[in-house]
Coordinates of C-alpha atoms in Angstrom, one line a residue:
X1480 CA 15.0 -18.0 -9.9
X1481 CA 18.7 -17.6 -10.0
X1482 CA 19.3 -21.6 -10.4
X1483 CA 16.7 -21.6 -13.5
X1484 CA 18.7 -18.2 -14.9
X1485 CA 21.9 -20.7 -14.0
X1486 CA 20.6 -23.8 -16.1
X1487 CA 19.6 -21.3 -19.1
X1488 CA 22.8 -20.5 -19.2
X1489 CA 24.4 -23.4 -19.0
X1490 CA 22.2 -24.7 -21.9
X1491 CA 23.1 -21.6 -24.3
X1492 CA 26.9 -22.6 -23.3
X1493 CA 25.9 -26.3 -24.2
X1494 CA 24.4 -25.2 -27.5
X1495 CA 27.3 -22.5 -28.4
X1496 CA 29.8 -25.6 -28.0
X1497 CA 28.3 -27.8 -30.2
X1498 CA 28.3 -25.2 -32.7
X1499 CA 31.7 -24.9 -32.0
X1500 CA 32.3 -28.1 -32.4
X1501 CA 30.1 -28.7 -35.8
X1502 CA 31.6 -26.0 -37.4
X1503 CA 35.7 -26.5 -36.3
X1504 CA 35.4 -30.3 -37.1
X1505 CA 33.3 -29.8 -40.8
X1506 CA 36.1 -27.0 -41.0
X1507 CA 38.7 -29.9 -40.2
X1508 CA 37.4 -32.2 -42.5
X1509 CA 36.9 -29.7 -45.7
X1510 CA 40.8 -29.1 -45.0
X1511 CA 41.5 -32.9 -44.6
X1512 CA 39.8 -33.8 -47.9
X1513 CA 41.4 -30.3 -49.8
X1514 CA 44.7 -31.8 -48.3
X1515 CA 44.0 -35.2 -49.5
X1516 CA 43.2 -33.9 -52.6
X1517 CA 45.8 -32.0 -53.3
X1518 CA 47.8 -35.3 -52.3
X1519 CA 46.0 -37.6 -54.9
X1520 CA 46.3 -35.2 -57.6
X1521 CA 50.3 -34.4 -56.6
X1522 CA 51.1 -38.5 -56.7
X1523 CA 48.5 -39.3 -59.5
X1524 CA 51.7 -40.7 -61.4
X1525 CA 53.7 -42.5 -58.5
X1526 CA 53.0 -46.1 -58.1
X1527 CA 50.1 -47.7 -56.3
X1528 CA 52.5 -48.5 -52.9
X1529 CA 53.4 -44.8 -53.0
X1530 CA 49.9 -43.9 -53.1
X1531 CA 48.7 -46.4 -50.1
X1532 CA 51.6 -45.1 -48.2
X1533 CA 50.2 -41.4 -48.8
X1534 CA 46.2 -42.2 -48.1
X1535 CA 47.3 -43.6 -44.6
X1536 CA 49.3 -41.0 -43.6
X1537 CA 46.4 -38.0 -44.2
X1538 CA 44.1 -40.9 -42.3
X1539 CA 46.5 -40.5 -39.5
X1540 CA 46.6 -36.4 -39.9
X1541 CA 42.6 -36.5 -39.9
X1542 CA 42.3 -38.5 -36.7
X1543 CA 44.8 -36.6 -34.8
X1544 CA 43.0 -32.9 -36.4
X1545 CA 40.0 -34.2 -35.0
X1546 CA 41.1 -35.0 -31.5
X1547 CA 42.7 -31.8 -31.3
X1548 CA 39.3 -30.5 -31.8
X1549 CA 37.7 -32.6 -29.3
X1550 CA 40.2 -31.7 -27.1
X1551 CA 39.6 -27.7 -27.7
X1552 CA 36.0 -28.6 -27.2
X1553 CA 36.6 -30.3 -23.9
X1554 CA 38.1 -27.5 -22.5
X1555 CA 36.0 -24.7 -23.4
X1556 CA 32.7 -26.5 -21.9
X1557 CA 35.4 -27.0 -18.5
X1558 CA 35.9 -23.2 -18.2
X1559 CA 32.6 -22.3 -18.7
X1560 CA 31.2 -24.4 -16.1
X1561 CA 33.6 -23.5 -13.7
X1562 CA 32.5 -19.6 -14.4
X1563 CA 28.9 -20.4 -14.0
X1564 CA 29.1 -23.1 -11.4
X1565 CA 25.7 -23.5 -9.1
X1566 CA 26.8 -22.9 -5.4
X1567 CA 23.0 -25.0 -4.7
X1568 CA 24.2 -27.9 -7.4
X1569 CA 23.2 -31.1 -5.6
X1570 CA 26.5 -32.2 -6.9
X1571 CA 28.6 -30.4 -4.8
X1572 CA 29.0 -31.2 -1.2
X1573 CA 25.8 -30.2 0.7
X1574 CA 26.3 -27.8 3.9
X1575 CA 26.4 -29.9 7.6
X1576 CA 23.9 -29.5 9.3
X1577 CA 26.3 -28.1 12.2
X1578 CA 26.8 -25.0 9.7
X1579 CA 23.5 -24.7 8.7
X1580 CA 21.9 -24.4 12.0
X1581 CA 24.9 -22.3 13.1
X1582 CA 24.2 -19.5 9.7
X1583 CA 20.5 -19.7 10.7
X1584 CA 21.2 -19.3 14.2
X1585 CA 23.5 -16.3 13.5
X1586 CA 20.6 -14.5 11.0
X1587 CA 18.2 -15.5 13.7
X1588 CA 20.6 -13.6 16.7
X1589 CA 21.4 -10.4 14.1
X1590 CA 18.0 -9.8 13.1
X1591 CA 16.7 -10.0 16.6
X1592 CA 19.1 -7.3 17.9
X1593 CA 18.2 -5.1 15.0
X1594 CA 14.5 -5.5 15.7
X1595 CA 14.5 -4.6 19.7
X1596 CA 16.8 -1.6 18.7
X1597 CA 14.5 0.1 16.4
X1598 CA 11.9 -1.0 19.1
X1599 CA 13.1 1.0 21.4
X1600 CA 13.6 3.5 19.1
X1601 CA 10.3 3.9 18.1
X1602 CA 9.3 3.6 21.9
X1603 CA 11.3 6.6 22.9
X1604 CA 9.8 8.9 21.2
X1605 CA 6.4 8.0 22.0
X1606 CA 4.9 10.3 24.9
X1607 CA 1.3 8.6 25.0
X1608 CA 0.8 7.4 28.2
X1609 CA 2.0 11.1 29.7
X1610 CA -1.3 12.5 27.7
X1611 CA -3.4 10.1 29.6
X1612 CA -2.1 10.8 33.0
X1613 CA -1.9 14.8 32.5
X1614 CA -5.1 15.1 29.7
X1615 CA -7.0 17.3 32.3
X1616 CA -4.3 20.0 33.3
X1617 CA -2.7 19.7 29.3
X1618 CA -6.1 20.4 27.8
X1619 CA -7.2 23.2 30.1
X1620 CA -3.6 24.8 29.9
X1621 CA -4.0 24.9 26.2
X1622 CA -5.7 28.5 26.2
X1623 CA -3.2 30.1 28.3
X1624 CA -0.3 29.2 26.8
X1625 CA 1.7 32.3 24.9
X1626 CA 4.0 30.2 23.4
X1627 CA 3.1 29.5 20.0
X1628 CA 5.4 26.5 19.1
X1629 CA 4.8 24.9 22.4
X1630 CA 0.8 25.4 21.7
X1631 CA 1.5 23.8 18.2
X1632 CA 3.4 21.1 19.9
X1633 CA 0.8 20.2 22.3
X1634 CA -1.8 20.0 19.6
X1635 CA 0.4 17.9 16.9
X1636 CA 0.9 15.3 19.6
X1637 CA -2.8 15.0 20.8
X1638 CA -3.7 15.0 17.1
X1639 CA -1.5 12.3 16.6
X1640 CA -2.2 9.8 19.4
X1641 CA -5.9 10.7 20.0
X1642 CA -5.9 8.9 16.5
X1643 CA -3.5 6.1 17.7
X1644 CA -4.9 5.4 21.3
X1645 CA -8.4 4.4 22.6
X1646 CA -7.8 5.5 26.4
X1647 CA -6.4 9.1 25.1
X1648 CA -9.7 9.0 22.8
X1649 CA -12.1 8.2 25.5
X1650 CA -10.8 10.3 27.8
X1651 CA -11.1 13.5 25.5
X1652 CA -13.9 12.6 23.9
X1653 CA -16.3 15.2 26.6
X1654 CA -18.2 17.8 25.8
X1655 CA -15.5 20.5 28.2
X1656 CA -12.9 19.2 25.8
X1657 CA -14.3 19.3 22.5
X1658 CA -15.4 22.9 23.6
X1659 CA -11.9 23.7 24.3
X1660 CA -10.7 22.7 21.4
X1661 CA -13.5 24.5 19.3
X1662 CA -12.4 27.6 21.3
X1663 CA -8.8 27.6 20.4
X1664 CA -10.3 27.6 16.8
X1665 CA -12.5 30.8 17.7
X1666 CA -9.0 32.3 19.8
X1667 CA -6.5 31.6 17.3
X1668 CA -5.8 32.5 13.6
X1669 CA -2.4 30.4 13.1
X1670 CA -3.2 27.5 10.6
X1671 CA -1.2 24.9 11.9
X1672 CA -2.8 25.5 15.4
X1673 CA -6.7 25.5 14.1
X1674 CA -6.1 22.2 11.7
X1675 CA -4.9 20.0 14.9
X1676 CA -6.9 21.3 17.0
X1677 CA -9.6 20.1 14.4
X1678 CA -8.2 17.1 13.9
X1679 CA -8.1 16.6 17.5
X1680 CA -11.8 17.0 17.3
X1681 CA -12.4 14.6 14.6
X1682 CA -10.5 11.6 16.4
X1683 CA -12.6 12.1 19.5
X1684 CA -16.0 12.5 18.6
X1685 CA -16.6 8.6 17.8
X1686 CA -16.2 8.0 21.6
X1687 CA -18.6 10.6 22.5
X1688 CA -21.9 9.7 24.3
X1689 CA -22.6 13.3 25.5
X1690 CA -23.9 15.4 22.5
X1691 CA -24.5 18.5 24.2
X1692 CA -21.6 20.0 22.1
X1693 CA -23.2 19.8 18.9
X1694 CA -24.9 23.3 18.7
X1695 CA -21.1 25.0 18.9
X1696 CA -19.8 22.6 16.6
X1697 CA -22.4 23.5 13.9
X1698 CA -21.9 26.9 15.0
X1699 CA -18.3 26.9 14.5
X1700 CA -18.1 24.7 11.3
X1701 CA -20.9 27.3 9.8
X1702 CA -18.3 30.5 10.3
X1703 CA -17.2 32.2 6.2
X1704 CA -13.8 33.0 8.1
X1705 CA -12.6 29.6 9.2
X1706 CA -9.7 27.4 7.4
X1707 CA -11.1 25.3 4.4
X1708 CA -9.3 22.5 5.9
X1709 CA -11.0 23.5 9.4
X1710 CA -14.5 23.4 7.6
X1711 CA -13.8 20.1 6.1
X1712 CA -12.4 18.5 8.8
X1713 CA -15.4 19.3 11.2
X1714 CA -17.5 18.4 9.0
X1715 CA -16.3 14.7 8.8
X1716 CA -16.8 15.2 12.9
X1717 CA -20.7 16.2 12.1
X1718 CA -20.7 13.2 9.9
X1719 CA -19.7 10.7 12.0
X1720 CA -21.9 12.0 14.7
X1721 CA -24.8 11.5 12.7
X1722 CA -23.8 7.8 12.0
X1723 CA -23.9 7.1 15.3
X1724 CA -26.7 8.4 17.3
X1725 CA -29.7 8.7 15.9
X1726 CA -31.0 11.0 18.0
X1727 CA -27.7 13.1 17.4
X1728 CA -29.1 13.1 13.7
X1729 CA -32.3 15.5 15.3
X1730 CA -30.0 17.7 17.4
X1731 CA -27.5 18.5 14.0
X1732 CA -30.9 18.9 12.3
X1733 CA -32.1 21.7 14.0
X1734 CA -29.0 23.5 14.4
X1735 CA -28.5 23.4 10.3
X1736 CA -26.4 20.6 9.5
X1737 CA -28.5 19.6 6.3
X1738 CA -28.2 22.6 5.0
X1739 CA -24.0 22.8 6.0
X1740 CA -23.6 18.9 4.4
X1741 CA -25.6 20.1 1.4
X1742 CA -23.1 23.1 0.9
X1743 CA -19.9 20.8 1.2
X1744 CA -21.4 18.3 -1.3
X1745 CA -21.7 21.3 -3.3
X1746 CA -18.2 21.8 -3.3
X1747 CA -16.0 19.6 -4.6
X1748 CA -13.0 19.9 -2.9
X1749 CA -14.8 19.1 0.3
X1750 CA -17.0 16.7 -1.0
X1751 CA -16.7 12.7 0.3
X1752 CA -18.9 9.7 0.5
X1753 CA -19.3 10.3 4.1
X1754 CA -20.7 13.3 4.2
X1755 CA -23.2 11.7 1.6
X1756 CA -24.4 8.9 3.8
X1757 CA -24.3 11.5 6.8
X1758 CA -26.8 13.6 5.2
X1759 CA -29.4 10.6 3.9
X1760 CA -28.7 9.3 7.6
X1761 CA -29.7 12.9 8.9
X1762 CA -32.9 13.0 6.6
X1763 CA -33.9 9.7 6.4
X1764 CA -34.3 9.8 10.4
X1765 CA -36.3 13.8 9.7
X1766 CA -38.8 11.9 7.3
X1767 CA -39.5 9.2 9.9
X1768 CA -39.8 10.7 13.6
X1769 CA -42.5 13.2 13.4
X1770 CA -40.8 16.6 14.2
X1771 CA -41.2 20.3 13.6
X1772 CA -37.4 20.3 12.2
X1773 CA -38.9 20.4 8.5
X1774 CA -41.1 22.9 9.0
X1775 CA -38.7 25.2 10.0
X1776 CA -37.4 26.1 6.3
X1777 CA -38.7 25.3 2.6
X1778 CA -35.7 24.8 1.3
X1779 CA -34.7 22.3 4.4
X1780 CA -38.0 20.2 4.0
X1781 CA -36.4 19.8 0.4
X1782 CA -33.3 18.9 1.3
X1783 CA -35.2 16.5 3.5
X1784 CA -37.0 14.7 0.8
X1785 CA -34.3 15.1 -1.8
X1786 CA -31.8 12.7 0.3
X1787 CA -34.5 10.8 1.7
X1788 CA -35.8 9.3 -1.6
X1789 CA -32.3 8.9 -2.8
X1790 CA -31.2 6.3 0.3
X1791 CA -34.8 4.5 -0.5
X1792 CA -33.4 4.4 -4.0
X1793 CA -30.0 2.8 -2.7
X1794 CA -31.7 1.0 0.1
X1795 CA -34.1 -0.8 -2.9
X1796 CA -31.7 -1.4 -5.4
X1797 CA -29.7 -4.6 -4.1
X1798 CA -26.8 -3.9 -6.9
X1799 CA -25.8 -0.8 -6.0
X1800 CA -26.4 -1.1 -2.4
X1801 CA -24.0 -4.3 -2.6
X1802 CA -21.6 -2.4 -4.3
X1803 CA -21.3 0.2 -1.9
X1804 CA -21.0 -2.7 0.7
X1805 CA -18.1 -3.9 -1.5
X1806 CA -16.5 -0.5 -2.0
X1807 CA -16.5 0.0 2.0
X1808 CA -15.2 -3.4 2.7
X1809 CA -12.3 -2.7 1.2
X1810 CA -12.3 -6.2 -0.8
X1811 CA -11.9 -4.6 -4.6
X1812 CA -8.1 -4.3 -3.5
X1813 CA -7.7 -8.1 -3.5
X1814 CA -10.0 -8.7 -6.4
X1815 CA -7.8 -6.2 -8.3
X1816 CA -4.5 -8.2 -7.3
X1817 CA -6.4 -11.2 -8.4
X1818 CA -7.1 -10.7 -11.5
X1819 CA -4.1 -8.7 -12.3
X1820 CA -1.9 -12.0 -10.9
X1821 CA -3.6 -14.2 -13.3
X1822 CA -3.2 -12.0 -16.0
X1823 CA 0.7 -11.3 -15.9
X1824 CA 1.2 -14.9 -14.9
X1825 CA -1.1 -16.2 -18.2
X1826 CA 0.3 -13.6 -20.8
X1827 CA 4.0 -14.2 -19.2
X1828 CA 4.0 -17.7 -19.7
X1829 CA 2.5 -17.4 -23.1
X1830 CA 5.6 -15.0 -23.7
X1831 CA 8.1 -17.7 -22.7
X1832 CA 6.7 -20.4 -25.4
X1833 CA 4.7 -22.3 -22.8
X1834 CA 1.4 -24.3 -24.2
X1835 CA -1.5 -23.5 -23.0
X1836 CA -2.6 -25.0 -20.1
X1837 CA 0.7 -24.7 -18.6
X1838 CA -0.6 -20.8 -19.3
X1839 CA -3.2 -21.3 -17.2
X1840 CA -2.1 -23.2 -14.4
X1841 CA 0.9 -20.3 -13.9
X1842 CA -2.0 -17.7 -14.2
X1843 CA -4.0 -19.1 -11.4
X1844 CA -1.2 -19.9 -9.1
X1845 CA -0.5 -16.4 -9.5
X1846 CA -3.7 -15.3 -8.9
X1847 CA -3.9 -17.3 -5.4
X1848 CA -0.4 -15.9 -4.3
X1849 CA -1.3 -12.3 -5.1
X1850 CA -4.9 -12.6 -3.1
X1851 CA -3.1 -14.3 -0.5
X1852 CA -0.3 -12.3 0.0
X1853 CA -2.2 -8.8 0.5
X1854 CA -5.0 -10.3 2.4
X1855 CA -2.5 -11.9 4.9
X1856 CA -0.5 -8.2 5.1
X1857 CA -2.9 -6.0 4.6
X1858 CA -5.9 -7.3 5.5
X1859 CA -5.1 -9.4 8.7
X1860 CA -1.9 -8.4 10.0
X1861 CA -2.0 -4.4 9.7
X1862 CA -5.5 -4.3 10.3
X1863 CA -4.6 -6.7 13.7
X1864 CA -1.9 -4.8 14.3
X1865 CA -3.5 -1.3 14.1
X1866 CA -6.4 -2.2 16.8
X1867 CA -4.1 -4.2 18.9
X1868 CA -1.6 -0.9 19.0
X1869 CA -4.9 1.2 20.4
X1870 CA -5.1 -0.8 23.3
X1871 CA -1.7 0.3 24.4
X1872 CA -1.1 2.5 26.9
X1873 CA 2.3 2.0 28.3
X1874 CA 5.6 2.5 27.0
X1875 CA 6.5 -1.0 27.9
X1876 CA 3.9 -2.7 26.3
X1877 CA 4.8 -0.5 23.0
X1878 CA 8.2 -1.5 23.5
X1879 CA 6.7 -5.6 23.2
X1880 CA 4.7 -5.0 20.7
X1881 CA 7.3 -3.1 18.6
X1882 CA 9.9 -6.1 19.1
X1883 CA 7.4 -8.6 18.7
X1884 CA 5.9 -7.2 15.3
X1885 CA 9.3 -6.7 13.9
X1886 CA 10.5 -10.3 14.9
X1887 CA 7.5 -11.9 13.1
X1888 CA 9.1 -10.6 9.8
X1889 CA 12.0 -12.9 9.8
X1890 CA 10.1 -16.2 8.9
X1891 CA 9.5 -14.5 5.8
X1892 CA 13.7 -14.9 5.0
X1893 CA 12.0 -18.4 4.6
X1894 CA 8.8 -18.7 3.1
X1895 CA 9.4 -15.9 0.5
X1896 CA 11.8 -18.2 -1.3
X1897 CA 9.0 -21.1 -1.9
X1898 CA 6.5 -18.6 -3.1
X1899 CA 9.0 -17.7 -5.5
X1900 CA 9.2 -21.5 -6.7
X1901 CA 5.5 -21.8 -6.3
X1902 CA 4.6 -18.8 -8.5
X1903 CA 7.6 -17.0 -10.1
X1904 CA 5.7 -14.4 -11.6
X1905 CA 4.1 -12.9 -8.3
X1906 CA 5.9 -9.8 -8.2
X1907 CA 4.5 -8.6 -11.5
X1908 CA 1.0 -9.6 -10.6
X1909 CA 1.1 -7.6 -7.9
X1910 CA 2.4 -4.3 -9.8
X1911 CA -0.3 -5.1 -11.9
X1912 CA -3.1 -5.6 -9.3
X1913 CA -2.0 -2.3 -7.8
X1914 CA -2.0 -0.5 -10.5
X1915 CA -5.8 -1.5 -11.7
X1916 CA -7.2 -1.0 -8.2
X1917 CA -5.4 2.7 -8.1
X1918 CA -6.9 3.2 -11.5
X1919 CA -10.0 2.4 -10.7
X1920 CA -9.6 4.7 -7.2
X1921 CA -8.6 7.8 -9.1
X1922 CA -11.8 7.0 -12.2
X1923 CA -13.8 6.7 -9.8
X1924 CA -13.6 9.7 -7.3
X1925 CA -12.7 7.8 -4.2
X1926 CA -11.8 10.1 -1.4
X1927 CA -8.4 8.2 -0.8
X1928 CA -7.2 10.3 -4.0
X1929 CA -8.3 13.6 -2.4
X1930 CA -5.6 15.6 -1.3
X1931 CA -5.8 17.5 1.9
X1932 CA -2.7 19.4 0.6
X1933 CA -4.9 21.1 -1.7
X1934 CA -7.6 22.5 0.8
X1935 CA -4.1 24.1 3.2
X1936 CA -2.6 25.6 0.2
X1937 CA -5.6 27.5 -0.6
X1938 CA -5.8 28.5 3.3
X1939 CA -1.8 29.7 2.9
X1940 CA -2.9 32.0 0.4
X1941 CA -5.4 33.4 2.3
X1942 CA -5.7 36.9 3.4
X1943 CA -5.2 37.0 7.5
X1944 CA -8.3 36.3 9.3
X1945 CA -9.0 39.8 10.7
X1946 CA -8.8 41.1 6.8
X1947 CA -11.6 38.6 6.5
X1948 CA -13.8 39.7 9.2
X1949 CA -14.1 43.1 7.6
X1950 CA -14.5 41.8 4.2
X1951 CA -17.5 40.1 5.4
X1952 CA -19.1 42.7 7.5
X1953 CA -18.4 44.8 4.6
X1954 CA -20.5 42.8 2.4
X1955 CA -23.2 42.3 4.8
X1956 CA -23.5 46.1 4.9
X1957 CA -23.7 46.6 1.5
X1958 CA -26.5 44.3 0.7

């Protein structure tokens, strides 16, 4: 890019001096013929050797004006190029290879110390693998511990690598532990304390295999006092339960988890797609075992063939069901970046005068670098790099895969620069590509755009939970 912005200039310099030089030398030669006039017109009377004498000598002044000017010319186009000179220009004397492979070397050597510093960095701080050595005696301490911030502590950092480790996931993933959890919910009021002990609850119940948890789950997640986050939160836990186990789907059944789902769809601040294909899960499985779980309510054997029909609906229509496939897949991001590549490369180049199917051919090689380029990134390598990082336990093996993961950046110093050449205009595709699929996110309700924040803001202004207690037995007494 640079070298192109380089040659631009140098052809606007170009084109300045030769304006120079048309205009000075047309100036020259008006003044030339005024003087030569004025000289004819001065020695109209003299003789004709006086006037041959005359004419040679403004011949003489012409040609030496005009070199003067060719000179000045010269010059100018000198000190321009020297100011704008290419440090690349094949001209100049190419770099050895000695001091090539000695600067690469060097960048190589740098950027490998900076890497397996933040490494272990990043290592440090990690306290995983003591959470899967001590999960027994942390997770049945957690009730008896008076100290609030050390409580809080405890429960941040099993939120936080429950959702970053399978072992820690496994392991927790029990019926005693969930329980536990639930019960610091039912023990304490502090917000902080009941949302990561939720969340807690929400990483872990994918492993589960024992369900026998699932009647003080629904219990819990039904209470009017809990957090809204809390209630939100445990529902995705119910919701993922019932995606998994089909016999799960009966147990939630009967202990009221259509109804719950129906409520959060309801609202629209806890409303999400999963919930949604939790509760057509849940019903779908009700219409076909023969049970007494219907039975048990009108308004449930409604439910039951409300959201029943409507995942035959989705289930029968191939369009919409292969939309949702292509929603969940997550490959509208890189038909977004697609199209918007091809666009900013096309209308760019039509911008900058080029014909046609030049047009084209910079919109499509646009469009291939700005699939590529998220699908390599996002796609392979984070998704790669997020399930390879669950399957680590020790700090050691962090400390590897930190170094290593960081080091694979640096061939980019490299390959970056051809892309460029390939397809100049990639950046702005991808701003472009972003910006459509966020667009499209936001229009269409996706539950990346739904702030938590929201749901623990409301909690905040909450009265205490004791205040609500009353206020509910109080209503239950009046009516």
């Amino acid at each position: 890019m640079n070298r192109s912005l380089i040659n631009l200039h140098r052809l606007s310099v170009r084109y300045h001096s030769n304006a120079i030089h048309h205009v000075t030398a047309n100036t020259g030669l008006v003044m030339a013929k005024r003087y030569n006039s004025s000289a004819t017109s001065n020695n109209s009377n003299s003789s004709n050797k006086n006037s041959s004498e005359k004419k040679q000598q403004v011949d003489k002044q012409n040609l030496l004006l005009e070199a003067q000017f060719k000179q000045f010319e010269k010059n100018f186009i000198d000190s321009e190029n020297a100011q704008q000179e290419d440090p690349n220009d094949s001209t100049k004397e190419k770099e050895s290879f000695g001091a090539k492979f000695k600067r690469n070397i060097t960048s190589f050597a740098v950027f490998g110390f900076l890497s397996f510093g933040l490494a272990v960095a990043l290592t440090t701080s990690d306290e995983t693998s003591y959470y899967i050595n001590n999960h027994d005696a942390v997770v049945s301490n957690l009730i008896n511990i008076k100290d609030y911030e050390l409580l809080t502590k405890r429960l941040r950092h099993l939120s936080e690598y429950s959702a970053s480790n399978n072992t820690l996931r496994d392991t927790l993933a029990q019926p005693k532990y969930i329980n536990a959890f639930l019960n610091i919910i039912l023990e304490y009021s502090d917000l902080e304390i009941n949302n990561n002990a939720a969340k807690v609850i929400d990483n872990i119940v994918d492993s589960a295999t024992d369900f026998s948890f699932i009647p003080k789950l629904m219990e819990v997640s039904q209470l009017e006092y809990i957090p809204s986050y809390v209630r939100k939160t445990l529902a995705s836990a119910i919701s993922k339960i019932a995606l998994k186990d089909e016999m799960a789907r009966l147990t939630l059944a009967s202990n009221g988890a259509i109804e719950f789902l129906d409520e959060i769809l309801d609202n629209k601040l806890y409303r999400s797609k999963l919930s949604l294909s939790s509760l057509m899960a849940i019903c779908s499985t009700c219409k076909s075992i023969p049970t007494t779980i219907a039975n048990q309510s009108p308004k449930r054997q409604e439910l039951i063939d409300k959201y029943s029909n409507q995942s035959i609906q989705l289930e029968s229509n191939v369009l919409a069901l292969k939309t949702k496939e292509l929603k969940d897949s997550g490959l509208l991001l890189y038909l977004h970046t697609s199209a918007g590549g091809f666009a900013w490369g096309f209308f760019e180049s039509l911008r900058n005068k080029y014909p046609i199917k030049r047009a084209l051919l910079n919109g499509c090689k646009n469009s291939i670098i700005t699939a590529a380029v998220p699908i390599f990134f996002v796609g392979l390598m984070t998704t790669l790099a997020t399930r390879e990082f669950k399957k680590l336990d020790s700090p050691k093996e962090k400390l590897y895969f930190y170094f290593g993961g960081l080091y694979s950046l640096f061939p980019w110093y490299y390959i970056l620069p051809v892309v460029e050449r390939f397809s100049p205009y990639w950046i702005g595709g991808h701003v472009i590509g972003f910006m459509s699929f966020f667009t499209y996110l936001a229009y269409s309700d996706y539950d990346l755009f739904k702030s938590d924040m929201v749901l623990i803001q409301k909690d905040r202004l909450a009265p205490p939970r004791e205040v609500l207690k009353k206020q509910i037995e109080e209503n239950k007494s009046k009516n």
